[in-house]
mmCIF file of C-alpha atoms and ligand atoms in Angstrom:
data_model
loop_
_atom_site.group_PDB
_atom_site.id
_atom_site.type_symbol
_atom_site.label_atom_id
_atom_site.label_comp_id
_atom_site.label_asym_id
_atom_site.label_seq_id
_atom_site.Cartn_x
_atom_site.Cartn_y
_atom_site.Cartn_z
ATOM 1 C CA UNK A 1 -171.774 -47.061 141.702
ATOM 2 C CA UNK A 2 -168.449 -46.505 140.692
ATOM 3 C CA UNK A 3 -169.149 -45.270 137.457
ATOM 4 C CA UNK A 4 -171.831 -43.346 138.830
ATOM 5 C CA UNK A 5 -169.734 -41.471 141.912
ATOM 6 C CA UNK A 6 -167.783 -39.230 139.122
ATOM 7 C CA UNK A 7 -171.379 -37.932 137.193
ATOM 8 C CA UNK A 8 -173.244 -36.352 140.076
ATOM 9 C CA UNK A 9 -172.539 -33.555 138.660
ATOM 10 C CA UNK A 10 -173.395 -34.353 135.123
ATOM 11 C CA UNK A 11 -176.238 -35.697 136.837
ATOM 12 C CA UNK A 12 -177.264 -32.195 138.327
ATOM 13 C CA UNK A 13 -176.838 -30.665 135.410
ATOM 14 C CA UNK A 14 -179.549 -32.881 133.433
ATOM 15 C CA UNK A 15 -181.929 -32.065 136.422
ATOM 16 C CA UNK A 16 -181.230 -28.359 136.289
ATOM 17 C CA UNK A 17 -182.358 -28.111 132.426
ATOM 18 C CA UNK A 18 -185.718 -30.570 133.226
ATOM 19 C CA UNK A 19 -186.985 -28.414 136.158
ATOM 20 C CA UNK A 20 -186.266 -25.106 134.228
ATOM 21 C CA UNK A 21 -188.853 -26.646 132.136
ATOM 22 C CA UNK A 22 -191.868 -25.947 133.700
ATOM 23 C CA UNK A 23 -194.431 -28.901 133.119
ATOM 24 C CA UNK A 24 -197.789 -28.246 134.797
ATOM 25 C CA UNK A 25 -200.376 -30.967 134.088
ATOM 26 C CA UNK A 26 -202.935 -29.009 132.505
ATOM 27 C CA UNK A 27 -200.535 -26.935 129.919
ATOM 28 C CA UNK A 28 -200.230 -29.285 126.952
ATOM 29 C CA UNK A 29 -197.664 -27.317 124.817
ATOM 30 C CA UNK A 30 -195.521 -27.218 128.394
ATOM 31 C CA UNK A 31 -195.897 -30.611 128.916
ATOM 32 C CA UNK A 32 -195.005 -31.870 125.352
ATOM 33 C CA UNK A 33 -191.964 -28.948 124.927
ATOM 34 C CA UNK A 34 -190.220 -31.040 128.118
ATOM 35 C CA UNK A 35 -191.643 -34.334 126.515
ATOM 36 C CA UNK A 36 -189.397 -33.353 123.324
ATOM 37 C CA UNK A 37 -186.522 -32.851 126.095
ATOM 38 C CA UNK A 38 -186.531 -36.532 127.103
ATOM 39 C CA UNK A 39 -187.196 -38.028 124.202
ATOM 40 C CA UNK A 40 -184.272 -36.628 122.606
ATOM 41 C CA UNK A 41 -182.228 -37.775 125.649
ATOM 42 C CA UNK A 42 -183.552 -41.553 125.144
ATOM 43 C CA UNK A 43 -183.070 -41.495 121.534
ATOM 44 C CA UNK A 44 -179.206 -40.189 121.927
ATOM 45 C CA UNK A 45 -178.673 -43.461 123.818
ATOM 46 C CA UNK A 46 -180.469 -45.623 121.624
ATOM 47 C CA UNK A 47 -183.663 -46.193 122.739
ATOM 48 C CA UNK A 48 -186.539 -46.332 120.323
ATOM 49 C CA UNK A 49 -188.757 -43.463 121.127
ATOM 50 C CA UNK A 50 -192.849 -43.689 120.475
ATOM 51 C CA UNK A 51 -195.224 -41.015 121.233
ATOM 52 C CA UNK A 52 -198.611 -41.840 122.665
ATOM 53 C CA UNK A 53 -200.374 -38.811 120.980
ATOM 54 C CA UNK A 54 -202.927 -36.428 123.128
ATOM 55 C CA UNK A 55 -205.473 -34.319 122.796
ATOM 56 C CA UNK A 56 -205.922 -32.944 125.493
ATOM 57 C CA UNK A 57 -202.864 -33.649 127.454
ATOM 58 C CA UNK A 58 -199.309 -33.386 127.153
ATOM 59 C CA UNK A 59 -198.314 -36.670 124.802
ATOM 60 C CA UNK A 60 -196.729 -39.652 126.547
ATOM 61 C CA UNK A 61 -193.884 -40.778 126.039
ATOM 62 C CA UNK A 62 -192.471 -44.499 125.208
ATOM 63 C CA UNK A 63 -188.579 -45.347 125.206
ATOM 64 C CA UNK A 64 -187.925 -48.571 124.349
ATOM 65 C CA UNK A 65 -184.665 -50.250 125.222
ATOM 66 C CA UNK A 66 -183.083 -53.458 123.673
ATOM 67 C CA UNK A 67 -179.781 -53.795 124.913
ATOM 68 C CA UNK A 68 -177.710 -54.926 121.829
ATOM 69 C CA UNK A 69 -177.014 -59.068 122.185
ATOM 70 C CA UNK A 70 -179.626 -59.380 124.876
ATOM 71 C CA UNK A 71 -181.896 -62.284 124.555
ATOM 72 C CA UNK A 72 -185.036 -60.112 125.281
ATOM 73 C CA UNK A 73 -187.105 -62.542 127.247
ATOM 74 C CA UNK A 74 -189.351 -60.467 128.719
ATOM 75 C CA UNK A 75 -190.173 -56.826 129.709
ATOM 76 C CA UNK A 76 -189.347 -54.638 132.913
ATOM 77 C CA UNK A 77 -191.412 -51.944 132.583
ATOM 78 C CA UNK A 78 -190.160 -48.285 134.335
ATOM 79 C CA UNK A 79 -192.967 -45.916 135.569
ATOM 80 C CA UNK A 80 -192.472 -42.025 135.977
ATOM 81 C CA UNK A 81 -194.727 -38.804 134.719
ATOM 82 C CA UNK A 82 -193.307 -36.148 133.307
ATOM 83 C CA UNK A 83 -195.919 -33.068 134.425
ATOM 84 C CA UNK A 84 -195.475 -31.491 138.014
ATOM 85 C CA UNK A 85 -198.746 -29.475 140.421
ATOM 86 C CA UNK A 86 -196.486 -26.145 139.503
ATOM 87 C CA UNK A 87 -198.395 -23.826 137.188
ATOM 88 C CA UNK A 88 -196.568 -22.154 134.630
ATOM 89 C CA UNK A 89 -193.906 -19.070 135.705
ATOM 90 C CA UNK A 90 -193.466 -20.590 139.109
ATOM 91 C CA UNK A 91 -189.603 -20.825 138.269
ATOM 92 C CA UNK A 92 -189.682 -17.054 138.753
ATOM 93 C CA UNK A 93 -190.270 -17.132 142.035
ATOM 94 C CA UNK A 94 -188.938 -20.624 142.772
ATOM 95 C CA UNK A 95 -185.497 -20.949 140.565
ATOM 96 C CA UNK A 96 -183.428 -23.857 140.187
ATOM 97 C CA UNK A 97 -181.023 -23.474 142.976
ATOM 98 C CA UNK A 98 -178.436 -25.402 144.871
ATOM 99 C CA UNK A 99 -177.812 -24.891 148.259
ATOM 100 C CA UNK A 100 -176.393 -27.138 151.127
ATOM 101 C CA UNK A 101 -176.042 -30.216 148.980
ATOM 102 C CA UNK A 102 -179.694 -29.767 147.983
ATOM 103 C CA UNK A 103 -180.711 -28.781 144.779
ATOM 104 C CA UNK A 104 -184.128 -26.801 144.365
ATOM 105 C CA UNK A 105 -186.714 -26.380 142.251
ATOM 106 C CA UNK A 106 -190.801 -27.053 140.825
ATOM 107 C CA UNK A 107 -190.654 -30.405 140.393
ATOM 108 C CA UNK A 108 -187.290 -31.089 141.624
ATOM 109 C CA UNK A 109 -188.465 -34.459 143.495
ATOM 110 C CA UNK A 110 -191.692 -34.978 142.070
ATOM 111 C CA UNK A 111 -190.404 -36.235 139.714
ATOM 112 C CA UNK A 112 -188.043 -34.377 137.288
ATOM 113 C CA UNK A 113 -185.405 -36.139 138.904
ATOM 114 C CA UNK A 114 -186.952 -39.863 137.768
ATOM 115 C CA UNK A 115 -185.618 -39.519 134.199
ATOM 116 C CA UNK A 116 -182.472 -38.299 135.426
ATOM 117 C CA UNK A 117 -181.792 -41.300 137.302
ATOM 118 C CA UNK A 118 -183.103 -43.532 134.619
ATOM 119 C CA UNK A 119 -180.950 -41.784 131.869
ATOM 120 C CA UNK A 120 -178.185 -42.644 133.799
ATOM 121 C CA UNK A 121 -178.690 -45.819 135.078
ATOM 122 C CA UNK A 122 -178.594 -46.846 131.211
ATOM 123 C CA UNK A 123 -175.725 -45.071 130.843
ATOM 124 C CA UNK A 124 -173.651 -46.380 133.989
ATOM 125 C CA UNK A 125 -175.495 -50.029 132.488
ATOM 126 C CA UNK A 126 -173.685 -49.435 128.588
ATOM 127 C CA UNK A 127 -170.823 -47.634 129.600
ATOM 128 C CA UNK A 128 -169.726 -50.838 131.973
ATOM 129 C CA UNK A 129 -170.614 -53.977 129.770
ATOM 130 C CA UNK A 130 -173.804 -55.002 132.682
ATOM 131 C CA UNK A 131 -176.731 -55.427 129.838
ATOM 132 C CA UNK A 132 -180.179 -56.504 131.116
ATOM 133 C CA UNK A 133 -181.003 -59.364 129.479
ATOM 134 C CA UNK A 134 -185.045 -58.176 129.157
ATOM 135 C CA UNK A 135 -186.397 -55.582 126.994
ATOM 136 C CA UNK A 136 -186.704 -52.258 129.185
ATOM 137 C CA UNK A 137 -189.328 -50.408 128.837
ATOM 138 C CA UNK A 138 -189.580 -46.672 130.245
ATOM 139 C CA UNK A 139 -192.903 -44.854 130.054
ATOM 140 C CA UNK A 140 -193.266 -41.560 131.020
ATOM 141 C CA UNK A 141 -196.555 -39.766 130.835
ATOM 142 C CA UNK A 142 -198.279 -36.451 131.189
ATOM 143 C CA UNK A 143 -201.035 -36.711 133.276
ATOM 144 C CA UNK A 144 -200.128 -38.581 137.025
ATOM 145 C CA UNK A 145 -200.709 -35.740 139.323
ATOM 146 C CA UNK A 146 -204.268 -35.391 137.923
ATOM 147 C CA UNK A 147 -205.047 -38.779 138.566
ATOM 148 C CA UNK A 148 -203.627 -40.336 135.210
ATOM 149 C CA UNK A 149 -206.958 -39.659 133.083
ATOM 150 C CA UNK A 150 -205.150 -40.541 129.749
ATOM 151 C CA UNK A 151 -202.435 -42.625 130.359
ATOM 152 C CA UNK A 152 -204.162 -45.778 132.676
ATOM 153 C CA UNK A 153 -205.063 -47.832 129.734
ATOM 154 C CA UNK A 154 -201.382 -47.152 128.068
ATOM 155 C CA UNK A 155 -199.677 -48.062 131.604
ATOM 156 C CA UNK A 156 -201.846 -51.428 131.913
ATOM 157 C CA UNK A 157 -201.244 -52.599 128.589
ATOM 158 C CA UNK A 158 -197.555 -52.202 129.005
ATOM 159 C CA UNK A 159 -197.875 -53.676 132.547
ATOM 160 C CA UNK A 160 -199.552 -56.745 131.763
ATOM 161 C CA UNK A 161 -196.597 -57.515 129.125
ATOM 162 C CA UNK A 162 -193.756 -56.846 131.808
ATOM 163 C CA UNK A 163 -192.805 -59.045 134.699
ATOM 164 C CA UNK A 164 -191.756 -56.396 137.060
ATOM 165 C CA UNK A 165 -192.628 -52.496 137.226
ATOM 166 C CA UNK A 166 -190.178 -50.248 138.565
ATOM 167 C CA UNK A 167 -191.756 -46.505 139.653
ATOM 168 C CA UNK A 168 -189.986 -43.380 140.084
ATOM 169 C CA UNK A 169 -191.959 -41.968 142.532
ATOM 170 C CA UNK A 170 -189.890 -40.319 145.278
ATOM 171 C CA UNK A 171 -188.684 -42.019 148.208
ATOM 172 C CA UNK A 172 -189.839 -42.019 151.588
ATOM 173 C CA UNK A 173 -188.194 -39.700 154.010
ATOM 174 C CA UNK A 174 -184.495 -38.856 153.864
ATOM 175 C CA UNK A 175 -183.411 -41.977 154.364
ATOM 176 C CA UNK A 176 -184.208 -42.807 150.446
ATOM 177 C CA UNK A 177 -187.453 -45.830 151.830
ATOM 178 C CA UNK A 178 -189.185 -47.420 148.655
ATOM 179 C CA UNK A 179 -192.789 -47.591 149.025
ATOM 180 C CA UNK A 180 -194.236 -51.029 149.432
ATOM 181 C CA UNK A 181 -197.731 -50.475 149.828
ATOM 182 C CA UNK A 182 -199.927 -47.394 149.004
ATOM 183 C CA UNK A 183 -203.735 -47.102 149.735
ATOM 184 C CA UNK A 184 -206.336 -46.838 147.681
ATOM 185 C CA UNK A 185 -207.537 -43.905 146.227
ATOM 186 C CA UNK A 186 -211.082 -42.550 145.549
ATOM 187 C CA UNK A 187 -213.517 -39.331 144.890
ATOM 188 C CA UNK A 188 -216.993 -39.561 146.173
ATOM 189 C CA UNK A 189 -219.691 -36.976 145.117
ATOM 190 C CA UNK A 190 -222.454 -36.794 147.182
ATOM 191 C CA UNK A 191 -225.632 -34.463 145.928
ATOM 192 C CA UNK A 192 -228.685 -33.684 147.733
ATOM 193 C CA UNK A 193 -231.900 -32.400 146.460
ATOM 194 C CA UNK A 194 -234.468 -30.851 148.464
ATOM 195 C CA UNK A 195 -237.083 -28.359 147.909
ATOM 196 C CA UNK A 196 -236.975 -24.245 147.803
ATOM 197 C CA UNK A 197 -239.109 -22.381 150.132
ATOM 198 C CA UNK A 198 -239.291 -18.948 152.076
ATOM 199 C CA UNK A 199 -237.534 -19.463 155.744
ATOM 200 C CA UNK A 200 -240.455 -17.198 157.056
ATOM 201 C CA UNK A 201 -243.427 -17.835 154.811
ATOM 202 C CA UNK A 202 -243.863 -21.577 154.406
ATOM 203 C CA UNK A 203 -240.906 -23.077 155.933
ATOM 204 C CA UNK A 204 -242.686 -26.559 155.971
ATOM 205 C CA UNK A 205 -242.915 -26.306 152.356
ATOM 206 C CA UNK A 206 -239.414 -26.854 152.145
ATOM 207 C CA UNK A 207 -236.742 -29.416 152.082
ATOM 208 C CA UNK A 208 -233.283 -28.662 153.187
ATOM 209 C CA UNK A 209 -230.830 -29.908 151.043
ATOM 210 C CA UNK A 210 -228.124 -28.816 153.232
ATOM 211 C CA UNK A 211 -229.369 -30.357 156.819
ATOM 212 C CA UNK A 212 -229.927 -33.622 154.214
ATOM 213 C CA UNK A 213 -225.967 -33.337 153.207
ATOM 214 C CA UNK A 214 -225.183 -32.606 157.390
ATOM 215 C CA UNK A 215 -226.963 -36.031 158.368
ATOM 216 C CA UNK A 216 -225.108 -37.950 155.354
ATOM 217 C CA UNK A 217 -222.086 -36.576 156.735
ATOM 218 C CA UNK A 218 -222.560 -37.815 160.253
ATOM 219 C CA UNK A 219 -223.293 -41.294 159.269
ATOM 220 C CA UNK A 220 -220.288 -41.334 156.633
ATOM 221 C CA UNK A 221 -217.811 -40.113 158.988
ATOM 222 C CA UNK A 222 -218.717 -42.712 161.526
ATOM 223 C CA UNK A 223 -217.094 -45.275 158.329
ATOM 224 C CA UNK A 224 -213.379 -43.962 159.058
ATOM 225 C CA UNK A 225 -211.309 -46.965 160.306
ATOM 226 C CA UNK A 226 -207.570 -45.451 161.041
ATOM 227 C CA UNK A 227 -206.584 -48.326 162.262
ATOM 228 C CA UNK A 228 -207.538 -50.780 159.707
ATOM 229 C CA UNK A 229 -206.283 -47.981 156.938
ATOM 230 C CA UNK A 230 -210.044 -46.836 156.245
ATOM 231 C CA UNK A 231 -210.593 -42.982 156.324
ATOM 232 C CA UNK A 232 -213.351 -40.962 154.968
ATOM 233 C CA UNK A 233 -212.510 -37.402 154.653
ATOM 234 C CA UNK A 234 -215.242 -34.744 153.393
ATOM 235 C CA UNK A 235 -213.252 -31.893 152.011
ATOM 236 C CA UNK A 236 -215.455 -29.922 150.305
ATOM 237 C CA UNK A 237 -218.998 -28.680 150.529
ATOM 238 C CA UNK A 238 -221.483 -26.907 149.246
ATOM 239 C CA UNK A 239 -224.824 -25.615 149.374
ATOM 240 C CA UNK A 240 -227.703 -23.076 149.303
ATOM 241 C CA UNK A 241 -228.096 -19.038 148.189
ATOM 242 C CA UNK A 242 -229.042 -16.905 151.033
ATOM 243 C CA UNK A 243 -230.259 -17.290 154.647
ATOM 244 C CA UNK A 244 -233.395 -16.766 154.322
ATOM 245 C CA UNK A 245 -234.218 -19.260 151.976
ATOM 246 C CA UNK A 246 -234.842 -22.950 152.395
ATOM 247 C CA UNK A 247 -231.640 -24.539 150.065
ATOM 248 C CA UNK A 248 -232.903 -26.996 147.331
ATOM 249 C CA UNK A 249 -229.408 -28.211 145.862
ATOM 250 C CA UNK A 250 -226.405 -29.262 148.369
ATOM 251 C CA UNK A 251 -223.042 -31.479 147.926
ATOM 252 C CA UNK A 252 -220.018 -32.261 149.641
ATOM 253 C CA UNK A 253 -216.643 -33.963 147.544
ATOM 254 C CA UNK A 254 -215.625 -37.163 149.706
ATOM 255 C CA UNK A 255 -211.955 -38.461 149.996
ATOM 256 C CA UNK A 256 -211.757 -42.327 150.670
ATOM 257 C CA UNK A 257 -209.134 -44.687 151.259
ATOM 258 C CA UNK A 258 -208.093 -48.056 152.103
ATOM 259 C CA UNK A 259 -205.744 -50.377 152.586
ATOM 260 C CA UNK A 260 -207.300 -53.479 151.614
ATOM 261 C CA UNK A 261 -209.004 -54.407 148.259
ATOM 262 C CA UNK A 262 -211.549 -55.719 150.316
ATOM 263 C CA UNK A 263 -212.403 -52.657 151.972
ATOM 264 C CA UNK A 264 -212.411 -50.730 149.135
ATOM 265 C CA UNK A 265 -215.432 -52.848 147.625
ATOM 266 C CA UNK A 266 -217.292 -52.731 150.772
ATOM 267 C CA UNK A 267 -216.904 -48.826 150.932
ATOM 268 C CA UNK A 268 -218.120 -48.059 147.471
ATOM 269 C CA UNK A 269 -220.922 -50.384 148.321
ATOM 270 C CA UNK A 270 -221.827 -48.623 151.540
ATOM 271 C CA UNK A 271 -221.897 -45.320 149.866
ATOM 272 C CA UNK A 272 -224.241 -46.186 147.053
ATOM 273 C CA UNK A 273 -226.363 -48.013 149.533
ATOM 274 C CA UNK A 274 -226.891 -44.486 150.913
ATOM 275 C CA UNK A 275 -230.720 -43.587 151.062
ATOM 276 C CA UNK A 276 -232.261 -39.818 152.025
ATOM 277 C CA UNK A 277 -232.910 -38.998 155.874
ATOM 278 C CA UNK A 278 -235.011 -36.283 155.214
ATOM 279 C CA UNK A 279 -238.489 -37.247 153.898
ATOM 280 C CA UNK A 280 -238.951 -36.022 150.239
ATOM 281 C CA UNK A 281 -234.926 -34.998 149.394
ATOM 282 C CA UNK A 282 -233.401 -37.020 147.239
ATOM 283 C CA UNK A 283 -229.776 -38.633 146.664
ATOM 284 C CA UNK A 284 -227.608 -38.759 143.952
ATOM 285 C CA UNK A 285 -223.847 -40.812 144.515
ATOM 286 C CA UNK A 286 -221.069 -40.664 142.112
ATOM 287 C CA UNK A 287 -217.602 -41.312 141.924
ATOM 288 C CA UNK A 288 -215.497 -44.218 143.295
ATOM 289 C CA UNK A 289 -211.978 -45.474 143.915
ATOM 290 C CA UNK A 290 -210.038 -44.412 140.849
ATOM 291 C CA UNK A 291 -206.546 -46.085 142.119
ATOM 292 C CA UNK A 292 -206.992 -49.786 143.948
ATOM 293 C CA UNK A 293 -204.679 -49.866 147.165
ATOM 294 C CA UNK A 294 -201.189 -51.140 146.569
ATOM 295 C CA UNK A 295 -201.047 -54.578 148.782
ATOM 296 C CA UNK A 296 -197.726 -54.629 150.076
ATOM 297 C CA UNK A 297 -197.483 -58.208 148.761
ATOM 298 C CA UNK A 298 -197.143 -57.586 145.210
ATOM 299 C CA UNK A 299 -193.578 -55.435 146.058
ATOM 300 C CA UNK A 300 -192.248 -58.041 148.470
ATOM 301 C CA UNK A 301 -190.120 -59.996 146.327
ATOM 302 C CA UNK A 302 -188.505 -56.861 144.224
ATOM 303 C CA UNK A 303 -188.259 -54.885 147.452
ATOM 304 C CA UNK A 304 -186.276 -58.175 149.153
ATOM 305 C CA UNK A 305 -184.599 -57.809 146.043
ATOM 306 C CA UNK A 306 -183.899 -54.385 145.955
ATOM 307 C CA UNK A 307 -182.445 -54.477 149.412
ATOM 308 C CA UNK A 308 -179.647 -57.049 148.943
ATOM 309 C CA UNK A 309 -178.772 -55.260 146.038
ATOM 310 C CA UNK A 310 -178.126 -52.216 147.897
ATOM 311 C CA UNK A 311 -177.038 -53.984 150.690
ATOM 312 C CA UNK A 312 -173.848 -54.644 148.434
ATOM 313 C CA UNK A 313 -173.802 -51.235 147.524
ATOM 314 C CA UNK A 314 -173.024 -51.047 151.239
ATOM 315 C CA UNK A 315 -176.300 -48.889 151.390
ATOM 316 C CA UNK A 316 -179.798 -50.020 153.848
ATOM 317 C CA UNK A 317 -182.388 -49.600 151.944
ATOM 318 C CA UNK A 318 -186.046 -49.806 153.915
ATOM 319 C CA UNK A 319 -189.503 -49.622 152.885
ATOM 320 C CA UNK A 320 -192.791 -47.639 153.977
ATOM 321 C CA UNK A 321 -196.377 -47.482 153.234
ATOM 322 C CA UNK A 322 -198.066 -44.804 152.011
ATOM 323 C CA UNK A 323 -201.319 -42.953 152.404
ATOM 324 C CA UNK A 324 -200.841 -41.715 148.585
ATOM 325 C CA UNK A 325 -201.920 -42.852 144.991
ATOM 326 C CA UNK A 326 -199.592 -43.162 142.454
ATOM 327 C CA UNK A 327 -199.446 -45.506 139.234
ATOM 328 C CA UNK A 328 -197.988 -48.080 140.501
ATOM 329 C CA UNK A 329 -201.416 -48.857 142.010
ATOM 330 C CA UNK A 330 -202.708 -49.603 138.847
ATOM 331 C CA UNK A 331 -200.216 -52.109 138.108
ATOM 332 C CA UNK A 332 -199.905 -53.737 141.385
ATOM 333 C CA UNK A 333 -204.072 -54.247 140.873
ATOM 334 C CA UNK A 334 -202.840 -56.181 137.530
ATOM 335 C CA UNK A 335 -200.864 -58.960 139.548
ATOM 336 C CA UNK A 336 -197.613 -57.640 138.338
ATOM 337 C CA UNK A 337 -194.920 -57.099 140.755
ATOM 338 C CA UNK A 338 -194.514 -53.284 141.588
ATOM 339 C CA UNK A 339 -191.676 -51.249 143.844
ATOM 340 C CA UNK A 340 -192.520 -47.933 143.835
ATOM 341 C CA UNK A 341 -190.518 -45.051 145.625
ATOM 342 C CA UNK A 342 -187.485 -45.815 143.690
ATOM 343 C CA UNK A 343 -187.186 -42.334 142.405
ATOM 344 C CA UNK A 344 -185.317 -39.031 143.789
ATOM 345 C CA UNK A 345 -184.344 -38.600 147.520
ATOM 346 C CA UNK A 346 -185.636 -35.259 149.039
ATOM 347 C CA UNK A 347 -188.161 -33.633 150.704
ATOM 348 C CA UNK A 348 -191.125 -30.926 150.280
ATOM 349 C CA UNK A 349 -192.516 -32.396 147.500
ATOM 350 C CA UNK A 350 -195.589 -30.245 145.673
ATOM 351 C CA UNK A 351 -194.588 -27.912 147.808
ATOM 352 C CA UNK A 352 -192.278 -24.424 147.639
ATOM 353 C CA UNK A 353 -189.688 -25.942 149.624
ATOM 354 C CA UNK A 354 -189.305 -29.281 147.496
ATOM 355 C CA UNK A 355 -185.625 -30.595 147.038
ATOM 356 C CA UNK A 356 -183.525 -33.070 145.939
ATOM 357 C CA UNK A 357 -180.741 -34.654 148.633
ATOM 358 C CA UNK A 358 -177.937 -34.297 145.610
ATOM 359 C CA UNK A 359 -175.054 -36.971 146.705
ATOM 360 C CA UNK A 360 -178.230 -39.581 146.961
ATOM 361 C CA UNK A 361 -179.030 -39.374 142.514
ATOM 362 C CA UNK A 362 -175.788 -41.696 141.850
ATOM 363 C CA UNK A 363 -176.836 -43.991 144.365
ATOM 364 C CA UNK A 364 -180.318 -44.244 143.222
ATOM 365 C CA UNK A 365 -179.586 -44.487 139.924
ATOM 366 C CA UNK A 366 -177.177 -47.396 140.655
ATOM 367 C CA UNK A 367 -179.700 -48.943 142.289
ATOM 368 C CA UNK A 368 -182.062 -48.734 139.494
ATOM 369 C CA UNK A 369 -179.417 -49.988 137.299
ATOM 370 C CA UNK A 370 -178.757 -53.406 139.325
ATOM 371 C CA UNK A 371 -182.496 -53.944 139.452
ATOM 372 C CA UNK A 372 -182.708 -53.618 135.532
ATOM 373 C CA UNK A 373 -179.435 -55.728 135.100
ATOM 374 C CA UNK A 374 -180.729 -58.742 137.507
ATOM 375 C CA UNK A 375 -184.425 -58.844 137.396
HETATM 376 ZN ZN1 LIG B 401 -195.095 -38.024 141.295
#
């Protein structure tokens, strides 16, 4: 921390050149341009840089990190993405800016400021003699805010070779709260089929699709368990071509979650058991979870952890569970340890407000850097 304290600035500065550039998820040459930005900042500090090559998709990207005389027993793998929701020229109307100790900008919490505090927790780790003794791994990829298409398989490979997983995701409210649980995360499609007729002709020729979709709808909703963390959330629909015409092809997008594993299973089965209401339409169910919840007891040991580190830091650190997805779902599915939410403090992520709290980067990346130097 000490170290730290004197490079908030420098600091700053490293997260005003990553959020000027722009990184949407869906702009490959974007993507890979700030890709080449971070991987020249790991390789200036000695890190051995891979690229997991894309398509499609912005490359990932995979610094390696063997602390010279450590005895490299084992792996901590650290979790962050480098694209951001922002399309491209959003800067224009949403600079970097600095203004009553925040700093602003696309991206500016979610998560440009991740590598920043990794960068510099290695530094603060070399520049002070405190070497991890395991082999740190920091994986940043391209595609997490579009549900991590390309980079699942490369995150679970490198999971199931690490003991712990550290994610950057931001923290939760001001007070800088790691996330200890997050639920699970799925898509359901549901498409209904019915039959085309005239609405004044032969009505009873036809099959509403749409009334079918309605009377899903009712019986799904009736699934939503706040409580228990359950909730079924139908956010999109559609259906049908004009009024007078009896609509043949209706669906409506589903948003599920839970908090348990078990409920997950027992939700996906529900929906697939789902069966027509309407004689003669027909069903069609697709989709699923694509993140498994985060059980709050696979981050209970790093979060204890975490908190007496900080603790000497003379900082309280707490914890919070989350209604979002992120990719430390995937590896806290896999058995290995996860704390997530150790990233940037702020607030308005994906949003035009979003900001960075700027005294809090030190102290976050200190925190980072005892958790790599004692795990
Ligand atoms: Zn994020």
């Amino acid at each position: 921390m000490e170290w730290l304290r004197p490079h908030e600035v420098a600091m700053m500065r490293l997260l005003g050149q990553f959020v000027r550039a722009e990184s949407p998820s869906f702009d490959k040459s974007a993507v890979d341009r700030f890709g080449r930005m971070v991987a020249a900042e790991w390789k200036r500090r000695g890190a051995r840089v891979t690229l997991v090559r894309q398509r499609e998709r912005g490359d990932h990207i995979r610094a390696e990190w063997n602390p010279p005389g450590n005895r490299a027993r084992g792996q901590i793998l650290v979790l962050g993405h480098l694209d951001t929701v922002y399309g491209l020229g959003t800067l224009a109307g949403m600079p970097f800016r600095l203004a009553r100790g925040r700093a602003f900008g696309p991206g500016a919490l979610d998560m440009k400021g991740g590598p920043v505090i990794a960068l510099f927790a290695v530094d603060a780790l070399t520049a002070t003699g405190r070497l991890p003794q395991k082999r740190i791994v920091f994986l940043w990829t391209s595609d997490e805010e579009i549900g991590s298409g390309t980079s699942r398989a490369v995150i679970e490979r490198e999971a199931r070779r690490s003991d712990a997983v550290l994610v950057l995701e931001p923290a939760a409210g001001l007070d800088g709260r790691v996330k200890t649980g997050r639920k699970g995360v799925g898509e359901i499609e549901i498409i209904a089929t019915g039959r085309a007729a005239h609405a004044g002709l032969n009505p009873e020729d036809g099959i509403n699709a749409i009334e079918e979709i309605a009377l899903q709808i009712a019986r799904i909703s009736r699934w939503n368990r706040p409580r228990r963390g359950i909730t079924v959330n139908t956010g999109l629909i559609e259906g049908g071509t004009r009024t007078n015409v009896i609509p043949e092809n209706a669906r409506v997008l589903v948003d599920v979650r839970a908090v348990r594993t078990g409920d997950m299973r027992g939700l996906e089965r529900k929906f697939r058991a789902l069966r027509p209401i309407l004689r003669g339409a027909k069903l069609q169910i697709r989709g699923g979870f694509n993140r498994p919840p985060m059980e709050r007891k696979s981050s209970a040991a790093l979060y204890a952890k975490a908190r007496a580190l900080a603790k000497e830091m003379g900082l309280t650190l707490g914890e919070a569970y989350v209604g979002g997805g992120s990719d430390g779902n995937f590896t806290a599915a896999l058995g290995v340890p996860t704390l997530d939410g150790l990233g940037a403090v702020g607030e308005g992520a994906h949003s035009p407000n979003e900001n960075i709290v700027i005294h809090t980067l030190p102290e976050r990346a200190a925190l980072l850097a005892a958790l790599l130097a004692t795990i």
